[in-house]
Short mmCIF file of C-alpha atoms and ligand atoms in Angstrom, two decimals:
data_model
loop_
_atom_site.label_atom_id
_atom_site.label_comp_id
_atom_site.label_asym_id
_atom_site.label_seq_id
_atom_site.Cartn_x
_atom_site.Cartn_y
_atom_site.Cartn_z
CA MET D 1 26.95 18.56 -8.53
CA THR D 2 25.02 15.97 -9.07
CA ARG D 3 22.53 15.96 -12.24
CA ILE D 4 18.77 16.70 -11.05
CA ASP D 5 15.99 15.16 -12.37
CA TRP D 6 13.69 17.47 -12.79
CA LYS D 7 10.62 15.52 -13.73
CA ASN D 8 10.84 12.64 -11.10
CA LEU D 9 11.23 15.37 -8.05
CA GLY D 10 9.14 14.57 -4.84
CA PHE D 11 8.93 16.38 -1.78
CA ASP D 12 12.40 16.07 0.44
CA ALA D 13 14.71 17.79 2.43
CA TYR D 14 16.96 17.86 -0.95
CA ARG D 15 20.51 19.67 0.73
CA THR D 16 20.93 22.66 -1.32
CA ARG D 17 24.40 25.43 -1.70
CA THR D 18 23.23 27.90 1.49
CA VAL D 19 21.01 29.56 4.45
CA VAL D 20 20.46 32.18 4.73
CA ARG D 21 19.79 33.23 8.45
CA SER D 22 20.55 35.51 11.09
CA CYS D 23 20.17 36.05 14.85
CA PHE D 24 17.71 38.17 16.84
CA ARG D 25 20.16 39.31 20.61
CA ASN D 26 20.36 41.72 22.28
CA GLY D 27 17.14 43.36 21.21
CA GLU D 28 18.32 43.58 17.88
CA TRP D 29 18.45 41.63 14.40
CA SER D 30 22.01 40.41 12.84
CA ALA D 31 22.60 41.35 10.15
CA PRO D 32 21.27 38.73 7.50
CA GLU D 33 24.39 35.17 6.23
CA ALA D 34 24.27 33.61 3.24
CA THR D 35 26.27 30.28 4.42
CA GLU D 36 26.78 26.65 3.04
CA GLU D 37 27.30 25.29 6.46
CA PHE D 38 24.06 23.81 7.19
CA SER D 39 24.32 22.71 10.74
CA PHE D 40 23.48 25.22 13.77
CA THR D 41 25.16 25.22 16.57
CA PHE D 42 23.02 26.02 19.85
CA ASP D 43 22.89 25.44 23.47
CA PRO D 44 21.35 21.56 25.14
CA PHE D 45 19.56 24.01 27.36
CA SER D 46 17.54 26.11 23.39
CA GLN D 47 14.22 26.14 24.49
CA VAL D 48 14.07 24.83 21.40
CA LEU D 49 15.24 21.25 21.93
CA HIS D 50 12.48 21.49 25.57
CA TYR D 51 9.59 23.23 25.23
CA ALA D 52 8.83 23.32 21.05
CA ILE D 53 9.50 26.84 20.23
CA SER D 54 9.37 26.40 17.07
CA CYS D 55 7.36 27.77 14.06
CA PHE D 56 8.33 27.75 10.31
CA GLU D 57 6.92 28.98 7.01
CA GLY D 58 6.76 27.13 3.46
CA LEU D 59 6.37 29.29 0.41
CA LYS D 60 7.51 28.26 -3.51
CA ALA D 61 9.35 30.37 -6.39
CA PHE D 62 8.34 29.58 -10.02
CA ARG D 63 10.45 29.74 -13.11
CA HIS D 64 8.78 31.42 -15.15
CA LYS D 65 8.87 30.96 -19.79
CA ASP D 66 10.37 34.35 -19.67
CA GLY D 67 13.12 33.01 -17.09
CA SER D 68 12.28 34.95 -14.58
CA VAL D 69 11.94 34.14 -11.00
CA ALA D 70 8.89 34.63 -8.56
CA LEU D 71 8.03 33.65 -5.16
CA PHE D 72 4.41 33.50 -5.09
CA ARG D 73 2.33 35.77 -2.20
CA PRO D 74 6.03 36.32 0.45
CA ASP D 75 4.04 38.68 2.12
CA ARG D 76 1.03 36.55 3.28
CA ASN D 77 4.03 34.51 4.70
CA ALA D 78 5.94 37.26 6.61
CA ALA D 79 2.48 38.04 7.84
CA ARG D 80 1.61 34.61 9.18
CA MET D 81 5.03 33.78 10.77
CA ARG D 82 4.83 37.16 12.75
CA MET D 83 1.50 35.98 14.01
CA THR D 84 2.94 33.26 15.35
CA ALA D 85 5.30 34.50 16.65
CA ASN D 86 3.38 36.44 18.40
CA TYR D 87 1.56 33.55 19.95
CA LEU D 88 5.07 31.37 20.92
CA GLY D 89 6.63 34.87 22.54
CA MET D 90 9.11 35.14 19.96
CA PRO D 91 10.65 38.67 17.74
CA CYS D 92 9.85 37.90 14.40
CA PRO D 93 11.49 39.48 11.59
CA ASP D 94 9.88 41.60 10.29
CA GLU D 95 7.74 41.82 6.14
CA ASP D 96 10.74 43.38 4.38
CA MET D 97 13.55 40.74 6.14
CA PHE D 98 11.14 38.01 5.79
CA ILE D 99 11.65 38.39 2.45
CA ARG D 100 14.78 39.28 1.75
CA MET D 101 16.28 36.48 3.58
CA CYS D 102 13.18 34.33 1.18
CA GLU D 103 15.30 35.74 -1.84
CA GLU D 104 19.25 35.98 -1.48
CA CYS D 105 18.22 32.21 -0.27
CA VAL D 106 16.97 31.13 -4.23
CA LYS D 107 19.89 33.54 -5.63
CA LYS D 108 22.00 31.63 -4.17
CA ASN D 109 20.32 28.49 -4.30
CA LEU D 110 18.95 29.15 -8.18
CA GLU D 111 21.60 26.43 -9.83
CA PHE D 112 18.81 23.50 -7.55
CA LEU D 113 15.73 26.50 -9.24
CA PRO D 114 13.37 23.78 -11.53
CA PRO D 115 13.00 25.10 -15.26
CA TYR D 116 10.04 25.81 -16.17
CA GLY D 117 8.09 23.30 -18.29
CA TYR D 118 8.43 20.55 -15.81
CA GLY D 119 5.69 20.94 -13.37
CA ALA D 120 8.34 21.32 -10.33
CA SER D 121 9.25 24.49 -8.27
CA MET D 122 11.21 25.34 -5.22
CA TYR D 123 10.50 24.88 -1.50
CA VAL D 124 11.66 27.94 0.11
CA ARG D 125 11.13 27.10 4.24
CA PRO D 126 12.31 30.26 6.91
CA LEU D 127 12.78 28.81 10.33
CA LEU D 128 12.12 30.56 13.43
CA ILE D 129 13.53 28.89 16.63
CA GLY D 130 13.83 30.26 20.09
CA ILE D 131 17.71 29.77 21.22
CA HIS D 132 17.90 30.55 24.73
CA PRO D 133 18.71 28.06 27.50
CA GLN D 134 16.05 27.98 29.99
CA MET D 135 13.73 26.10 32.18
CA GLN D 136 11.89 29.02 33.13
CA LEU D 137 8.58 28.67 31.04
CA VAL D 138 8.09 32.21 30.03
CA PRO D 139 9.41 33.44 26.89
CA TYR D 140 12.55 35.33 26.03
CA PRO D 141 13.13 37.03 22.93
CA GLU D 142 16.39 35.69 21.25
CA ALA D 143 15.80 33.25 18.93
CA LEU D 144 17.22 31.69 15.19
CA PHE D 145 15.58 32.70 11.84
CA ALA D 146 16.45 30.89 8.92
CA VAL D 147 15.86 30.33 5.17
CA MET D 148 16.54 26.95 3.27
CA CYS D 149 15.57 26.12 0.26
CA ALA D 150 14.48 23.05 -1.86
CA PRO D 151 13.35 21.75 -5.69
CA VAL D 152 10.40 19.66 -5.56
CA GLY D 153 7.98 17.86 -7.87
CA SER D 154 4.90 16.13 -6.86
CA TYR D 155 3.42 16.06 -2.48
CA TYR D 156 2.31 13.04 -3.35
CA GLY D 157 4.33 11.71 -5.93
CA GLU D 158 2.32 12.83 -8.96
CA SER D 159 -0.15 15.99 -9.34
CA MET D 160 -3.46 15.52 -9.25
CA LYS D 161 -3.82 12.75 -8.58
CA SER D 162 -6.68 11.22 -6.22
CA CYS D 163 -6.07 10.46 -2.77
CA ALA D 164 -8.27 8.49 0.10
CA ALA D 165 -8.84 10.47 3.40
CA VAL D 166 -9.82 9.18 6.50
CA ILE D 167 -11.38 11.40 10.01
CA PRO D 168 -9.79 9.26 12.93
CA GLY D 169 -11.94 9.10 16.20
CA ASN D 170 -9.62 8.90 18.20
CA TYR D 171 -6.56 11.39 17.51
CA ASP D 172 -7.33 15.44 17.46
CA ARG D 173 -4.92 17.83 15.92
CA ALA D 174 -6.39 21.23 17.72
CA ALA D 175 -7.10 21.61 20.95
CA PRO D 176 -9.75 24.31 21.69
CA LYS D 177 -8.46 27.75 21.29
CA GLY D 178 -4.77 26.00 21.66
CA SER D 179 -2.62 26.66 18.09
CA GLY D 180 -4.11 24.88 15.24
CA ARG D 181 -4.00 28.11 13.55
CA TYR D 182 -0.72 29.02 14.25
CA LYS D 183 2.23 27.57 12.12
CA ILE D 184 4.66 25.93 14.88
CA GLY D 185 6.19 22.56 14.62
CA ALA D 186 4.66 21.53 17.32
CA ASN D 187 1.12 20.86 15.70
CA TYR D 188 2.46 19.05 13.26
CA ALA D 189 4.29 16.49 15.98
CA ALA D 190 0.98 15.79 17.23
CA THR D 191 0.39 13.82 13.95
CA PHE D 192 2.91 11.58 12.77
CA MET D 193 1.43 9.08 14.75
CA PRO D 194 -1.97 9.09 13.63
CA TYR D 195 -0.60 9.27 9.94
CA LYS D 196 1.83 6.40 10.82
CA ILE D 197 -1.73 4.37 11.36
CA ALA D 198 -3.23 5.56 7.75
CA HIS D 199 -1.09 4.99 5.74
CA GLU D 200 -0.96 1.36 7.43
CA GLN D 201 -3.52 0.81 5.93
CA GLY D 202 -3.42 2.98 2.66
CA TYR D 203 -5.29 6.47 4.08
CA THR D 204 -3.08 9.12 2.26
CA GLU D 205 -3.73 12.43 4.28
CA LEU D 206 -6.16 12.42 8.05
CA LEU D 207 -8.91 14.08 8.23
CA TYR D 208 -9.78 16.63 11.83
CA LEU D 209 -12.57 17.44 12.83
CA ASN D 210 -12.75 20.91 15.40
CA SER D 211 -11.57 19.56 18.69
CA SER D 212 -14.00 19.74 21.16
CA THR D 213 -17.63 18.69 19.92
CA ARG D 214 -16.14 16.08 16.63
CA GLU D 215 -19.16 17.47 14.34
CA TYR D 216 -17.52 20.51 11.73
CA ILE D 217 -14.84 19.21 9.03
CA ASP D 218 -11.22 21.49 10.32
CA GLU D 219 -8.35 20.85 8.02
CA PHE D 220 -6.51 17.50 6.84
CA GLY D 221 -3.27 16.66 8.66
CA SER D 222 -0.88 18.70 5.57
CA SER D 223 -3.31 21.63 3.96
CA ASN D 224 -6.54 22.85 3.98
CA PHE D 225 -9.85 21.82 3.15
CA PHE D 226 -12.21 22.85 0.25
CA ALA D 227 -15.88 21.64 -1.43
CA ILE D 228 -16.98 21.97 -4.49
CA GLN D 229 -21.10 21.60 -4.51
CA GLY D 230 -22.75 23.36 -7.64
CA ASN D 231 -21.84 26.99 -8.07
CA LYS D 232 -20.21 27.27 -4.81
CA TYR D 233 -16.49 26.90 -3.45
CA ILE D 234 -17.46 25.34 0.75
CA THR D 235 -14.05 25.45 2.98
CA PRO D 236 -14.79 25.87 6.62
CA LEU D 237 -14.43 28.38 9.24
CA SER D 238 -12.62 27.72 11.96
CA ASP D 239 -10.14 28.99 15.12
CA SER D 240 -8.53 26.13 14.35
CA VAL D 241 -7.30 26.58 11.39
CA LEU D 242 -4.41 27.06 10.04
CA PRO D 243 -5.24 30.51 7.46
CA SER D 244 -4.55 28.89 4.12
CA ILE D 245 -2.60 31.02 1.61
CA THR D 246 -3.87 28.73 -1.58
CA ASN D 247 -6.89 28.16 -0.20
CA LEU D 248 -6.95 32.38 0.17
CA THR D 249 -5.69 32.36 -3.35
CA LEU D 250 -8.00 29.59 -4.30
CA GLN D 251 -11.57 31.30 -3.19
CA GLU D 252 -10.11 34.49 -5.02
CA VAL D 253 -9.53 32.78 -8.27
CA ALA D 254 -12.64 30.94 -8.01
CA ALA D 255 -14.75 34.30 -7.71
CA ASP D 256 -13.13 35.40 -10.46
CA LEU D 257 -13.63 32.43 -12.41
CA GLY D 258 -18.18 33.47 -10.71
CA MET D 259 -17.85 31.01 -7.98
CA ASP D 260 -19.67 31.68 -5.10
CA VAL D 261 -16.96 30.52 -2.59
CA GLU D 262 -18.62 29.80 1.44
CA LYS D 263 -16.62 30.44 4.35
CA ARG D 264 -18.55 28.68 7.43
CA PRO D 265 -18.63 26.13 9.79
CA VAL D 266 -18.65 21.86 7.61
CA ARG D 267 -20.97 20.13 9.25
CA LEU D 268 -18.76 15.92 8.97
CA GLU D 269 -22.63 15.15 7.27
CA GLU D 270 -22.53 17.86 4.30
CA LEU D 271 -19.67 15.50 3.08
CA GLY D 272 -22.36 13.72 1.79
CA SER D 273 -23.48 16.34 -0.85
CA PHE D 274 -20.58 17.76 -1.99
CA GLU D 275 -19.42 16.75 -5.53
CA GLU D 276 -15.73 17.45 -4.96
CA ALA D 277 -13.65 17.40 -1.99
CA ALA D 278 -9.98 18.05 -1.73
CA GLY D 279 -7.25 19.44 0.70
CA CYS D 280 -4.83 22.94 -0.73
CA GLY D 281 -1.64 23.53 -0.32
CA THR D 282 1.39 25.59 -0.39
CA ALA D 283 3.08 21.46 -0.85
CA VAL D 284 -0.15 19.30 -1.52
CA VAL D 285 -0.99 22.40 -3.89
CA ILE D 286 -4.89 20.68 -4.83
CA THR D 287 -5.01 16.69 -3.28
CA PRO D 288 -8.20 15.59 -4.66
CA LEU D 289 -9.88 13.13 -2.37
CA SER D 290 -11.31 9.81 -4.09
CA HIS D 291 -13.31 9.53 -0.68
CA VAL D 292 -13.12 9.53 3.09
CA ASP D 293 -14.04 7.25 5.78
CA VAL D 294 -14.53 7.94 9.05
CA LYS D 295 -12.84 5.73 11.75
CA PRO D 296 -13.92 5.80 15.08
CA VAL D 297 -10.86 4.80 16.33
CA LEU D 298 -8.39 4.20 13.80
CA GLU D 299 -6.25 1.57 14.92
CA GLU D 300 -9.86 -0.82 14.11
CA PRO D 301 -10.84 -2.48 10.78
CA PHE D 302 -13.19 -0.20 9.54
CA VAL D 303 -16.90 0.06 10.96
CA GLY D 304 -17.76 3.59 10.47
CA LYS D 305 -18.72 5.13 7.76
CA SER D 306 -17.81 6.00 3.74
CA PHE D 307 -18.14 9.38 1.83
CA ARG D 308 -17.74 8.92 -1.27
CA PHE D 309 -16.02 11.41 -4.24
CA PHE D 310 -14.32 9.56 -7.36
CA PRO D 311 -13.79 6.18 -7.79
CA ASP D 312 -9.81 6.02 -7.49
CA GLY D 313 -8.19 7.82 -10.94
CA GLU D 314 -10.62 10.51 -11.42
CA VAL D 315 -10.54 14.11 -10.32
CA GLY D 316 -13.47 16.50 -10.47
CA PRO D 317 -13.84 18.75 -13.02
CA VAL D 318 -14.42 22.07 -10.91
CA SER D 319 -10.35 21.19 -9.05
CA ARG D 320 -8.50 20.29 -12.25
CA LYS D 321 -10.28 23.68 -13.62
CA LEU D 322 -8.71 25.30 -9.85
CA TYR D 323 -5.76 23.59 -10.43
CA ALA D 324 -5.62 24.54 -13.61
CA ARG D 325 -5.67 28.40 -12.61
CA ILE D 326 -3.68 28.44 -10.34
CA THR D 327 -0.56 27.24 -11.31
CA SER D 328 -0.71 29.12 -14.47
CA ILE D 329 -0.91 32.09 -13.04
CA GLN D 330 2.12 30.61 -10.35
CA ASN D 331 4.26 29.89 -13.85
CA GLY D 332 3.93 32.83 -15.17
CA GLU D 333 0.86 31.31 -18.06
CA ALA D 334 -1.66 33.26 -17.00
CA GLU D 335 -1.95 37.09 -16.05
CA ASP D 336 -1.30 37.76 -12.77
CA ILE D 337 -4.06 40.39 -12.36
CA HIS D 338 -3.50 40.49 -8.54
CA GLY D 339 0.62 41.02 -8.20
CA TRP D 340 0.34 37.81 -6.72
CA CYS D 341 4.36 37.27 -8.48
CA HIS D 342 6.98 38.78 -6.76
CA PHE D 343 10.11 38.79 -8.65
CA ILE D 344 13.71 38.73 -7.63
N1 PLP J 401 -2.95 23.84 7.20
C1 PLP J 401 -1.98 22.92 7.35
C2 PLP J 401 -2.08 22.37 8.56
C3 PLP J 401 -0.25 22.61 6.45
O1 PLP J 401 0.69 22.36 6.84
C4 PLP J 401 -0.91 23.77 5.72
C5 PLP J 401 0.23 24.34 4.58
O2 PLP J 401 1.19 25.50 4.82
C6 PLP J 401 -1.36 23.96 5.20
C7 PLP J 401 -2.34 24.80 5.93
C8 PLP J 401 -1.65 25.55 3.25
O3 PLP J 401 -1.15 26.39 3.70
P1 PLP J 401 -0.56 27.37 2.63
O4 PLP J 401 -1.09 27.03 1.55
O5 PLP J 401 -0.01 29.26 2.99
O6 PLP J 401 0.90 26.80 2.57
C1 COI J 402 3.28 23.76 3.03
O1 COI J 402 2.57 23.32 2.63
O2 COI J 402 4.62 24.78 3.41
C2 COI J 402 3.08 23.40 4.84
O3 COI J 402 3.85 23.27 5.96
C3 COI J 402 3.00 21.30 4.88
C4 COI J 402 3.22 20.02 5.18
C5 COI J 402 3.78 19.10 5.56
C6 COI J 402 4.75 20.41 4.02
#
């Protein structure tokens, strides 16, 4: 095996040794199989290929100082996958099977788990896809559930690096009463082109508004939104955002730190009244914003509004404090008073 440079890991589809998988057919899941074969075989008419019958999860495993290994809140990912699978009309593993297969995947790939102290972790990616060959637009109870993993560092190349975001006037992420709150692959497909344009213009992130009235903040393409105003942790309440486990955790951490937590609709104009604003999620952890530009048409030169938080490179004190607290619980440095670490 090539030696892994733990210090300089990005967030890539790193090929480890083993994938763990199971198929649902004839009303039952097959016994989970750990395989070193990094390919799947299914019918060209499979639902996943034509109708995007696909959903996934993302969670992390951490090596603690004492050598133990823990997944962070896997029960929450199991519950969210179940909610998403219901939306797609798919069979879904129960919590026990979901967690056992995640554990198995980490155990079988232990040599790829970053050691303690490098700010890196193992990203675990459970995937559920519809493999029934089918033309009709109706659910069918046949699926492949697979868990893969990859050693990861920072999503954007450097942790807690502040980034610029853009609100793209001519792109929406999720339809009203649509699929925004579910972790389906198709939600991400809709972000590829606006991300490409935004990146070309020097923005790191896309911040989406509610698509019906475009008055309220929903979330980023990759993560939830939160803001700090005085002693308040504020995060949008919306039917169209993914219920982020990191955001939920940060709300609990903020409350533990004596902050007031407000989960409510957040008007776009309020951006001007926040001292700090950031993205949060498993991949991005906390990504502080330097500024947000509002662009009525993403492709055209900037004619919209700009909300500034910190100059590039600076990060607000509350975001820093929240980051320090959540990562120290994940790494086993701080006491896990809520029981979020699931030891393998
Ligand atoms: N929102 C979107 C669109 C995401 O892709 C993610 C990542 O999973 C999140 C929010 C954050 O969710 P979590 O904290 O559970 O990873
Ligand atoms: C995660 O944070 O787990 C995600 O799935 C986000 C994705 C953009 C990598």
